[in-house]
Amino acid sequence: MTVISSLISYCYTWIHYSLPLIQHISDCVSWTGGWFQWTRQSDMVLRNVEQKILSCVKTAYNRFYVDIGSVVGQSDKLWTISLNENSPKTPLLMLHGMAAGVALWCPNLDALAAARPVYAIDLLGFGRSSRPKFASTPEKVTAQWVESIEEWRRELKLQELVLLGHSLGGYIATAYAIKYPERVRHLILADPWGFAEKPESMPGKFKEVPWYVRGIATMMRPFNPLFAVRAAGPAGRWLVGVTRPDIPRKYRTYVPEADDVIPEYIYQCNSQTPSGESAFHSLMTGFGWARIPMSSRAKELPARLPVTVLRGARSWLNNDTAGQIAAVRPGESYTSDQLINGAGHHVYLDKPETFNKLVNEACERADAATPAAKRDNSTPSQVDSTSKSTDSASLKSAADSASSQAGTAPDSPTSKSDSTTKPDPVAS
């Protein structure tokens, strides 16, 4: 074991000091086009497979680019899907997680757009959005993502939003709400990543992982999370399907030929220049934690801003985000904790009906609040048996107790195709 441990340590050191050269070569190949040939990446294939997935959406939708200017690159654009834009109710903006894209919201779009405008974007650096070179520090990367969303909002002239973020999207959504609280009516965090502090010692379930798996994970730490998908070249799409067969299986109800279409979509989204993925790598310390945990910034959220947290009971994140937020907010602040039984990290996909119901309830609460009024602290409506709801005061008490115990090419006829919107900006 000593010899093996030394070998792993040697390999890690070699990779660590070789990484700048490896990344430089990778970047050069990416921009010359050779990388795309090796990975089978195709903008046309991504465009078409996205349309196949969205064919299950019954509500008329538009797909278009929004030009947000030089937020990170020279001319950044965010790929956007919109539904029910003419509704007078508070718009909902949905931010996906790492390695995802707008099409993966397909189980939710019809239900959420039934009563209000709904927008979903490919985050800058992901999907069909622009892929600029981000900064290398977590503070700057977070600020760049926040500004990209703010410029998007200005271009579309949306005064206020219900902001929903899943996983990495939840981290970014919270940072946006801290910077631009006047633009957010309600913050919805769907199993958000990056809130908990990294523990000094790993939980028991991680200690049970075989030593050789931990060794491989250690050696791969300097690389971007999906480096292997691109390194696999033509086999990358197969690798996606083999490593996560559960995801396409869950889309079978909605997407024809989901076992082929979903892995192809995820592969096409992540076989391009890893712009957003590299930015995420700058944020993380180990895949499950952020260098700057968002729980340390939650106190910056205004007291009047309602926050709803949707957690999967079987999520690998296994954190008490709502309790962490409530613990640092005033007692009168509204922080709702909804635990969805039977759901894992992908709460929007594992239990879409419950997820949609809880999101709609949060949106209705936002509609009822007036923009200038202080948000009330009334008890949230009762949900089905798969979830629970508590206010900030009880969550804070629970957190204190726990602490003491612990020590579109051809789109639909109603949609735009690869167009760019550039309306006059709204004064902030």
Short mmCIF file of C-alpha atoms in Angstrom, two decimals:
data_model
loop_
_atom_site.label_atom_id
_atom_site.label_comp_id
_atom_site.label_asym_id
_atom_site.label_seq_id
_atom_site.Cartn_x
_atom_site.Cartn_y
_atom_site.Cartn_z
CA MET A 1 0.00 0.00 0.00
CA THR A 2 2.90 2.36 0.76
CA VAL A 3 4.35 1.83 -2.71
CA ILE A 4 0.94 2.36 -4.34
CA SER A 5 0.31 5.51 -2.30
CA SER A 6 3.72 6.85 -3.34
CA LEU A 7 2.94 6.08 -6.99
CA ILE A 8 -0.39 7.91 -6.75
CA SER A 9 1.33 10.87 -5.10
CA TYR A 10 3.98 10.92 -7.84
CA CYS A 11 1.36 10.79 -10.61
CA TYR A 12 -0.64 13.57 -8.98
CA THR A 13 2.47 15.77 -8.72
CA TRP A 14 3.35 15.12 -12.38
CA ILE A 15 -0.19 15.93 -13.53
CA HIS A 16 -0.30 19.04 -11.33
CA TYR A 17 2.82 20.56 -12.89
CA SER A 18 2.01 19.35 -16.40
CA LEU A 19 -1.55 20.69 -16.34
CA PRO A 20 -0.77 24.20 -17.68
CA LEU A 21 0.91 22.69 -20.75
CA ILE A 22 -1.89 20.14 -21.23
CA GLN A 23 -4.56 22.83 -20.95
CA HIS A 24 -2.64 25.10 -23.34
CA ILE A 25 -2.39 22.35 -25.95
CA SER A 26 -6.08 21.58 -25.48
CA ASP A 27 -7.01 25.23 -25.99
CA CYS A 28 -4.88 25.49 -29.12
CA VAL A 29 -6.46 22.37 -30.61
CA SER A 30 -9.92 23.68 -29.72
CA TRP A 31 -9.48 26.92 -31.59
CA THR A 32 -7.91 25.29 -34.65
CA GLY A 33 -10.86 22.97 -35.11
CA GLY A 34 -8.96 19.74 -34.60
CA TRP A 35 -10.57 19.18 -31.22
CA PHE A 36 -14.02 19.36 -32.74
CA GLN A 37 -13.10 16.76 -35.34
CA TRP A 38 -11.81 14.44 -32.62
CA THR A 39 -14.84 14.89 -30.36
CA ARG A 40 -17.56 14.72 -33.05
CA GLN A 41 -18.90 18.04 -31.83
CA SER A 42 -21.33 19.64 -34.26
CA ASP A 43 -23.40 22.80 -33.84
CA MET A 44 -25.95 21.40 -36.27
CA VAL A 45 -26.28 18.14 -34.37
CA LEU A 46 -26.70 20.03 -31.09
CA ARG A 47 -29.32 22.25 -32.69
CA ASN A 48 -31.29 19.31 -34.04
CA VAL A 49 -31.08 17.12 -30.95
CA GLU A 50 -32.25 20.03 -28.80
CA GLN A 51 -35.26 20.41 -31.08
CA LYS A 52 -36.03 16.69 -30.77
CA ILE A 53 -36.09 16.96 -26.99
CA LEU A 54 -38.25 20.08 -27.01
CA SER A 55 -40.74 18.44 -29.37
CA CYS A 56 -42.49 17.11 -26.25
CA VAL A 57 -43.29 20.67 -25.10
CA LYS A 58 -46.90 21.51 -26.01
CA THR A 59 -46.76 25.22 -25.20
CA ALA A 60 -45.66 27.48 -28.06
CA TYR A 61 -42.11 28.66 -27.47
CA ASN A 62 -39.44 30.89 -28.98
CA ARG A 63 -35.73 30.14 -29.15
CA PHE A 64 -33.27 32.94 -29.77
CA TYR A 65 -29.92 34.45 -28.89
CA VAL A 66 -29.69 37.49 -26.64
CA ASP A 67 -26.65 39.67 -27.31
CA ILE A 68 -25.26 40.71 -23.91
CA GLY A 69 -22.18 42.50 -25.23
CA SER A 70 -18.66 42.13 -23.87
CA VAL A 71 -19.36 40.75 -20.41
CA VAL A 72 -16.50 38.25 -20.65
CA GLY A 73 -15.67 37.89 -24.34
CA GLN A 74 -15.92 40.38 -27.20
CA SER A 75 -19.55 39.68 -28.10
CA ASP A 76 -21.24 37.25 -25.75
CA LYS A 77 -24.64 35.74 -26.49
CA LEU A 78 -26.98 33.70 -24.32
CA TRP A 79 -29.16 31.02 -25.90
CA THR A 80 -32.71 31.48 -24.64
CA ILE A 81 -36.06 29.73 -24.74
CA SER A 82 -39.20 31.64 -23.79
CA LEU A 83 -42.84 30.64 -23.28
CA ASN A 84 -46.02 32.61 -22.62
CA GLU A 85 -44.18 35.93 -22.87
CA ASN A 86 -47.37 38.02 -22.98
CA SER A 87 -48.62 36.97 -19.55
CA PRO A 88 -48.70 39.91 -17.09
CA LYS A 89 -47.48 37.78 -14.19
CA THR A 90 -43.96 37.81 -12.77
CA PRO A 91 -41.59 36.06 -15.22
CA LEU A 92 -39.70 32.96 -14.12
CA LEU A 93 -36.06 32.59 -15.16
CA MET A 94 -34.54 29.10 -14.91
CA LEU A 95 -30.77 28.51 -14.58
CA HIS A 96 -29.49 24.98 -15.18
CA GLY A 97 -26.67 23.16 -13.43
CA MET A 98 -23.20 22.10 -14.53
CA ALA A 99 -23.04 20.34 -17.91
CA ALA A 100 -26.76 20.84 -18.65
CA GLY A 101 -28.78 22.99 -21.08
CA VAL A 102 -32.23 24.46 -21.65
CA ALA A 103 -33.70 21.33 -23.24
CA LEU A 104 -33.35 19.33 -20.03
CA TRP A 105 -36.14 21.43 -18.47
CA CYS A 106 -38.64 19.80 -20.86
CA PRO A 107 -40.57 17.95 -18.07
CA ASN A 108 -41.29 21.30 -16.40
CA LEU A 109 -41.88 23.92 -19.09
CA ASP A 110 -45.56 23.29 -19.85
CA ALA A 111 -46.64 23.24 -16.20
CA LEU A 112 -44.62 26.31 -15.23
CA ALA A 113 -45.58 28.35 -18.30
CA ALA A 114 -49.32 27.69 -17.93
CA ALA A 115 -49.84 30.89 -15.94
CA ARG A 116 -46.74 33.08 -16.47
CA PRO A 117 -43.82 33.94 -18.73
CA VAL A 118 -41.02 31.41 -18.45
CA TYR A 119 -37.47 31.87 -19.67
CA ALA A 120 -34.58 29.42 -19.57
CA ILE A 121 -31.06 30.14 -20.73
CA ASP A 122 -27.92 28.22 -21.45
CA LEU A 123 -25.52 29.73 -18.94
CA LEU A 124 -22.56 31.58 -20.44
CA GLY A 125 -19.97 28.96 -21.33
CA PHE A 126 -22.50 26.11 -21.63
CA GLY A 127 -24.84 24.64 -24.25
CA ARG A 128 -25.37 26.89 -27.25
CA SER A 129 -24.32 30.10 -25.51
CA SER A 130 -20.99 31.82 -26.15
CA ARG A 131 -17.88 30.21 -24.72
CA PRO A 132 -15.49 32.97 -23.69
CA LYS A 133 -12.42 32.53 -21.50
CA PHE A 134 -13.46 33.28 -17.92
CA ALA A 135 -11.28 34.66 -15.14
CA SER A 136 -9.41 32.19 -12.95
CA THR A 137 -10.48 33.30 -9.47
CA PRO A 138 -13.82 32.28 -7.89
CA GLU A 139 -14.74 35.88 -7.04
CA LYS A 140 -14.28 37.09 -10.61
CA VAL A 141 -15.92 34.03 -12.18
CA THR A 142 -19.00 34.46 -10.00
CA ALA A 143 -19.16 38.17 -10.82
CA GLN A 144 -18.92 37.43 -14.55
CA TRP A 145 -21.81 34.99 -14.44
CA VAL A 146 -23.89 37.44 -12.40
CA GLU A 147 -23.26 40.26 -14.87
CA SER A 148 -24.13 38.02 -17.82
CA ILE A 149 -27.58 37.42 -16.29
CA GLU A 150 -28.06 41.09 -15.50
CA GLU A 151 -27.20 42.13 -19.06
CA TRP A 152 -29.60 39.48 -20.35
CA ARG A 153 -32.35 40.91 -18.13
CA ARG A 154 -31.63 44.46 -19.32
CA GLU A 155 -31.75 43.44 -22.95
CA LEU A 156 -35.15 41.79 -22.50
CA LYS A 157 -36.43 44.71 -20.38
CA LEU A 158 -37.67 42.52 -17.55
CA GLN A 159 -38.12 44.56 -14.40
CA GLU A 160 -38.37 41.75 -11.84
CA LEU A 161 -38.00 37.99 -11.89
CA VAL A 162 -38.68 34.86 -9.96
CA LEU A 163 -35.20 33.35 -10.14
CA LEU A 164 -34.80 29.57 -10.06
CA GLY A 165 -31.43 27.84 -10.08
CA HIS A 166 -30.56 24.15 -9.99
CA SER A 167 -27.21 22.96 -8.62
CA LEU A 168 -24.55 25.37 -9.98
CA GLY A 169 -27.44 27.52 -11.22
CA GLY A 170 -28.55 27.89 -7.59
CA TYR A 171 -25.12 29.18 -6.60
CA ILE A 172 -25.19 31.73 -9.41
CA ALA A 173 -28.82 32.70 -8.72
CA THR A 174 -28.00 33.44 -5.08
CA ALA A 175 -25.01 35.56 -6.06
CA TYR A 176 -27.25 37.47 -8.48
CA ALA A 177 -29.91 38.04 -5.80
CA ILE A 178 -27.22 39.43 -3.49
CA LYS A 179 -25.93 41.84 -6.15
CA TYR A 180 -29.31 42.81 -7.63
CA PRO A 181 -31.93 42.17 -4.93
CA GLU A 182 -34.32 44.73 -6.41
CA ARG A 183 -34.67 42.52 -9.50
CA VAL A 184 -35.66 39.33 -7.68
CA ARG A 185 -39.19 38.74 -6.33
CA HIS A 186 -38.51 35.22 -5.10
CA LEU A 187 -35.39 33.07 -5.05
CA ILE A 188 -35.93 29.34 -5.66
CA LEU A 189 -32.96 27.03 -5.08
CA ALA A 190 -33.34 23.51 -6.46
CA ASP A 191 -30.83 21.26 -4.69
CA PRO A 192 -28.21 24.01 -4.95
CA TRP A 193 -24.49 23.30 -5.13
CA GLY A 194 -21.80 25.17 -3.28
CA PHE A 195 -23.48 26.18 -0.02
CA ALA A 196 -22.01 23.81 2.55
CA GLU A 197 -18.53 24.19 4.03
CA LYS A 198 -16.15 21.42 3.02
CA PRO A 199 -15.75 19.15 6.06
CA GLU A 200 -12.27 18.63 7.49
CA SER A 201 -12.78 14.87 7.24
CA MET A 202 -14.88 13.10 4.68
CA PRO A 203 -18.24 11.62 5.72
CA GLY A 204 -18.35 7.86 6.32
CA LYS A 205 -19.97 7.06 2.96
CA PHE A 206 -16.95 8.58 1.17
CA LYS A 207 -14.48 6.67 3.33
CA GLU A 208 -16.07 3.45 2.12
CA VAL A 209 -15.06 4.22 -1.49
CA PRO A 210 -12.27 1.80 -2.59
CA TRP A 211 -8.73 3.20 -2.28
CA TYR A 212 -8.05 2.89 -6.00
CA VAL A 213 -11.16 4.95 -6.86
CA ARG A 214 -10.04 7.64 -4.44
CA GLY A 215 -6.58 7.48 -5.98
CA ILE A 216 -7.92 7.99 -9.50
CA ALA A 217 -10.11 10.84 -8.26
CA THR A 218 -7.05 12.48 -6.69
CA MET A 219 -5.07 12.23 -9.92
CA MET A 220 -7.94 13.67 -11.94
CA ARG A 221 -8.50 16.60 -9.58
CA PRO A 222 -6.47 19.13 -11.62
CA PHE A 223 -8.56 18.46 -14.73
CA ASN A 224 -11.96 19.85 -15.68
CA PRO A 225 -14.81 17.58 -14.50
CA LEU A 226 -15.74 16.32 -17.97
CA PHE A 227 -12.24 16.11 -19.38
CA ALA A 228 -12.68 12.36 -19.97
CA VAL A 229 -15.72 12.92 -22.22
CA ARG A 230 -13.67 15.03 -24.61
CA ALA A 231 -10.55 12.90 -24.27
CA ALA A 232 -12.60 9.87 -25.32
CA GLY A 233 -13.15 11.48 -28.71
CA PRO A 234 -15.74 9.61 -30.82
CA ALA A 235 -16.50 7.39 -27.82
CA GLY A 236 -17.49 10.34 -25.67
CA ARG A 237 -21.20 10.04 -26.40
CA TRP A 238 -21.08 6.34 -25.49
CA LEU A 239 -19.23 7.24 -22.27
CA VAL A 240 -22.00 9.65 -21.26
CA GLY A 241 -24.66 6.97 -21.75
CA VAL A 242 -22.72 4.30 -19.88
CA THR A 243 -21.78 6.41 -16.86
CA ARG A 244 -25.24 7.96 -16.36
CA PRO A 245 -27.85 5.55 -17.81
CA ASP A 246 -30.35 6.74 -15.18
CA ILE A 247 -30.75 10.18 -16.73
CA PRO A 248 -31.98 9.14 -20.21
CA ARG A 249 -34.14 6.49 -18.55
CA LYS A 250 -36.03 9.20 -16.64
CA TYR A 251 -36.71 11.13 -19.87
CA ARG A 252 -38.39 8.18 -21.62
CA THR A 253 -41.82 9.44 -20.57
CA TYR A 254 -41.23 12.71 -22.42
CA VAL A 255 -38.69 12.22 -25.19
CA PRO A 256 -38.91 9.65 -28.01
CA GLU A 257 -35.73 7.57 -28.26
CA ALA A 258 -34.50 9.17 -25.04
CA ASP A 259 -31.78 6.53 -24.57
CA ASP A 260 -30.05 7.90 -27.68
CA VAL A 261 -31.20 11.51 -27.77
CA ILE A 262 -30.40 12.57 -24.18
CA PRO A 263 -26.79 11.26 -24.10
CA GLU A 264 -26.22 12.86 -27.51
CA TYR A 265 -27.51 16.21 -26.21
CA ILE A 266 -25.36 16.08 -23.07
CA TYR A 267 -22.35 15.03 -25.13
CA GLN A 268 -22.83 17.81 -27.70
CA CYS A 269 -23.24 20.37 -24.90
CA ASN A 270 -19.98 19.31 -23.29
CA SER A 271 -17.68 18.29 -26.14
CA GLN A 272 -17.05 21.90 -27.12
CA THR A 273 -14.41 24.23 -25.67
CA PRO A 274 -14.93 23.76 -21.90
CA SER A 275 -15.47 27.42 -21.12
CA GLY A 276 -18.15 27.22 -18.43
CA GLU A 277 -16.72 23.95 -17.18
CA SER A 278 -13.33 25.61 -16.60
CA ALA A 279 -15.09 28.43 -14.79
CA PHE A 280 -16.84 25.89 -12.57
CA HIS A 281 -13.47 24.25 -11.91
CA SER A 282 -12.24 27.62 -10.62
CA LEU A 283 -15.16 27.74 -8.18
CA MET A 284 -14.85 24.25 -6.75
CA THR A 285 -12.60 22.54 -4.22
CA GLY A 286 -13.39 18.92 -4.79
CA PHE A 287 -16.46 18.40 -6.94
CA GLY A 288 -18.97 18.76 -4.10
CA TRP A 289 -17.84 22.03 -2.52
CA ALA A 290 -17.17 25.64 -3.45
CA ARG A 291 -13.98 27.52 -2.59
CA ILE A 292 -16.24 30.30 -1.32
CA PRO A 293 -19.29 28.56 0.17
CA MET A 294 -22.47 30.49 -0.54
CA SER A 295 -23.60 29.89 3.05
CA SER A 296 -20.97 32.44 4.06
CA ARG A 297 -22.68 35.05 1.88
CA ALA A 298 -26.32 34.19 2.62
CA LYS A 299 -26.46 36.93 5.26
CA GLU A 300 -26.14 39.43 2.39
CA LEU A 301 -29.56 38.43 1.05
CA PRO A 302 -32.09 41.15 1.97
CA ALA A 303 -34.52 40.26 4.74
CA ARG A 304 -37.52 41.05 2.51
CA LEU A 305 -36.52 38.49 -0.17
CA PRO A 306 -38.43 35.18 0.08
CA VAL A 307 -36.31 32.08 -0.46
CA THR A 308 -37.59 28.59 -1.24
CA VAL A 309 -35.24 25.61 -1.16
CA LEU A 310 -36.25 22.37 -2.92
CA ARG A 311 -34.11 19.45 -1.76
CA GLY A 312 -34.02 15.88 -2.97
CA ALA A 313 -34.23 13.43 -0.08
CA ARG A 314 -31.77 11.14 -1.90
CA SER A 315 -29.45 13.86 -3.18
CA TRP A 316 -25.72 13.23 -3.03
CA LEU A 317 -25.20 16.82 -1.85
CA ASN A 318 -26.79 15.98 1.49
CA ASN A 319 -26.77 19.50 2.92
CA ASP A 320 -29.16 21.67 4.88
CA THR A 321 -29.17 24.71 2.62
CA ALA A 322 -32.39 26.18 3.99
CA GLY A 323 -31.19 25.85 7.56
CA GLN A 324 -27.86 27.47 6.70
CA ILE A 325 -29.62 30.39 5.01
CA ALA A 326 -32.19 30.84 7.78
CA ALA A 327 -29.51 30.77 10.47
CA VAL A 328 -27.98 34.02 9.21
CA ARG A 329 -31.19 35.86 8.23
CA PRO A 330 -33.52 37.87 10.47
CA GLY A 331 -36.29 35.85 12.10
CA GLU A 332 -39.00 37.58 10.08
CA SER A 333 -37.41 36.55 6.77
CA TYR A 334 -39.23 33.91 4.74
CA THR A 335 -37.12 30.82 4.08
CA SER A 336 -39.04 27.71 3.06
CA ASP A 337 -37.53 24.23 3.15
CA GLN A 338 -39.18 21.66 0.87
CA LEU A 339 -37.82 18.13 1.12
CA ILE A 340 -38.98 16.07 -1.86
CA ASN A 341 -39.10 12.39 -1.00
CA GLY A 342 -37.95 9.97 -3.67
CA ALA A 343 -35.93 12.63 -5.49
CA GLY A 344 -32.18 12.79 -5.90
CA HIS A 345 -30.07 15.73 -7.00
CA HIS A 346 -32.10 16.22 -10.20
CA VAL A 347 -35.28 17.14 -8.34
CA TYR A 348 -36.90 18.67 -11.45
CA LEU A 349 -36.58 15.33 -13.25
CA ASP A 350 -36.97 12.78 -10.46
CA LYS A 351 -40.30 14.18 -9.18
CA PRO A 352 -41.44 16.69 -11.83
CA GLU A 353 -45.07 16.93 -10.69
CA THR A 354 -44.12 17.80 -7.10
CA PHE A 355 -41.33 20.08 -8.28
CA ASN A 356 -43.66 21.97 -10.65
CA LYS A 357 -46.31 22.33 -7.95
CA LEU A 358 -43.85 23.78 -5.42
CA VAL A 359 -42.32 26.16 -7.96
CA ASN A 360 -45.76 27.39 -9.01
CA GLU A 361 -46.66 28.01 -5.38
CA ALA A 362 -43.52 30.08 -4.90
CA CYS A 363 -44.29 32.02 -8.08
CA GLU A 364 -47.84 32.72 -6.88
CA ARG A 365 -46.39 34.09 -3.67
CA ALA A 366 -44.21 36.41 -5.75
CA ASP A 367 -47.26 37.58 -7.73
CA ALA A 368 -49.09 38.40 -4.51
CA ALA A 369 -46.26 40.57 -3.18
CA THR A 370 -46.00 44.16 -4.35
CA PRO A 371 -42.55 45.21 -5.58
CA ALA A 372 -41.96 47.85 -2.91
CA ALA A 373 -43.65 46.04 -0.02
CA LYS A 374 -41.82 44.09 2.60
CA ARG A 375 -42.36 40.37 2.10
CA ASP A 376 -44.61 38.89 4.77
CA ASN A 377 -43.76 35.85 6.82
CA SER A 378 -46.98 33.89 6.53
CA THR A 379 -46.96 30.13 6.72
CA PRO A 380 -46.63 28.56 3.24
CA SER A 381 -49.46 26.52 1.84
CA GLN A 382 -49.59 22.85 2.72
CA VAL A 383 -48.05 20.59 0.08
CA ASP A 384 -48.43 16.89 -0.50
CA SER A 385 -46.87 14.25 1.67
CA THR A 386 -43.64 14.24 -0.30
CA SER A 387 -42.49 17.59 1.07
CA LYS A 388 -42.34 19.71 4.18
CA SER A 389 -42.33 23.45 4.75
CA THR A 390 -40.93 25.57 7.54
CA ASP A 391 -40.30 29.25 8.10
CA SER A 392 -36.99 30.95 8.92
CA ALA A 393 -37.51 30.98 12.67
CA SER A 394 -38.02 27.23 12.97
CA LEU A 395 -35.24 26.50 10.48
CA LYS A 396 -32.85 28.68 12.46
CA SER A 397 -33.82 26.85 15.65
CA ALA A 398 -33.23 23.50 13.95
CA ALA A 399 -29.87 24.68 12.65
CA ASP A 400 -28.81 25.85 16.12
CA SER A 401 -29.90 22.52 17.61
CA ALA A 402 -28.00 20.57 14.96
CA SER A 403 -24.93 22.71 15.58
CA SER A 404 -25.00 22.06 19.30
CA GLN A 405 -25.35 18.34 18.75
CA ALA A 406 -22.55 18.22 16.20
CA GLY A 407 -19.56 19.88 17.86
CA THR A 408 -33.76 26.84 -33.77
CA ALA A 409 -33.04 25.83 -37.42
CA PRO A 410 -36.58 24.88 -38.30
CA ASP A 411 -38.33 25.55 -35.03
CA SER A 412 -42.06 25.47 -34.50
CA PRO A 413 -43.98 28.04 -36.55
CA THR A 414 -44.28 30.27 -33.50
CA SER A 415 -40.59 30.32 -32.65
CA LYS A 416 -37.62 32.39 -33.74
CA SER A 417 -34.63 30.68 -35.30
CA ASP A 418 -31.13 31.63 -34.13
CA SER A 419 -32.11 35.29 -34.04
CA THR A 420 -30.53 37.89 -31.80
CA THR A 421 -32.46 40.35 -29.68
CA LYS A 422 -30.86 43.71 -28.96
CA PRO A 423 -33.49 46.08 -27.51
CA ASP A 424 -32.57 49.26 -25.69
CA PRO A 425 -31.28 48.54 -22.19
CA VAL A 426 -33.35 49.29 -19.14
CA ALA A 427 -31.99 51.76 -16.63
CA SER A 428 -31.05 49.87 -13.50
#
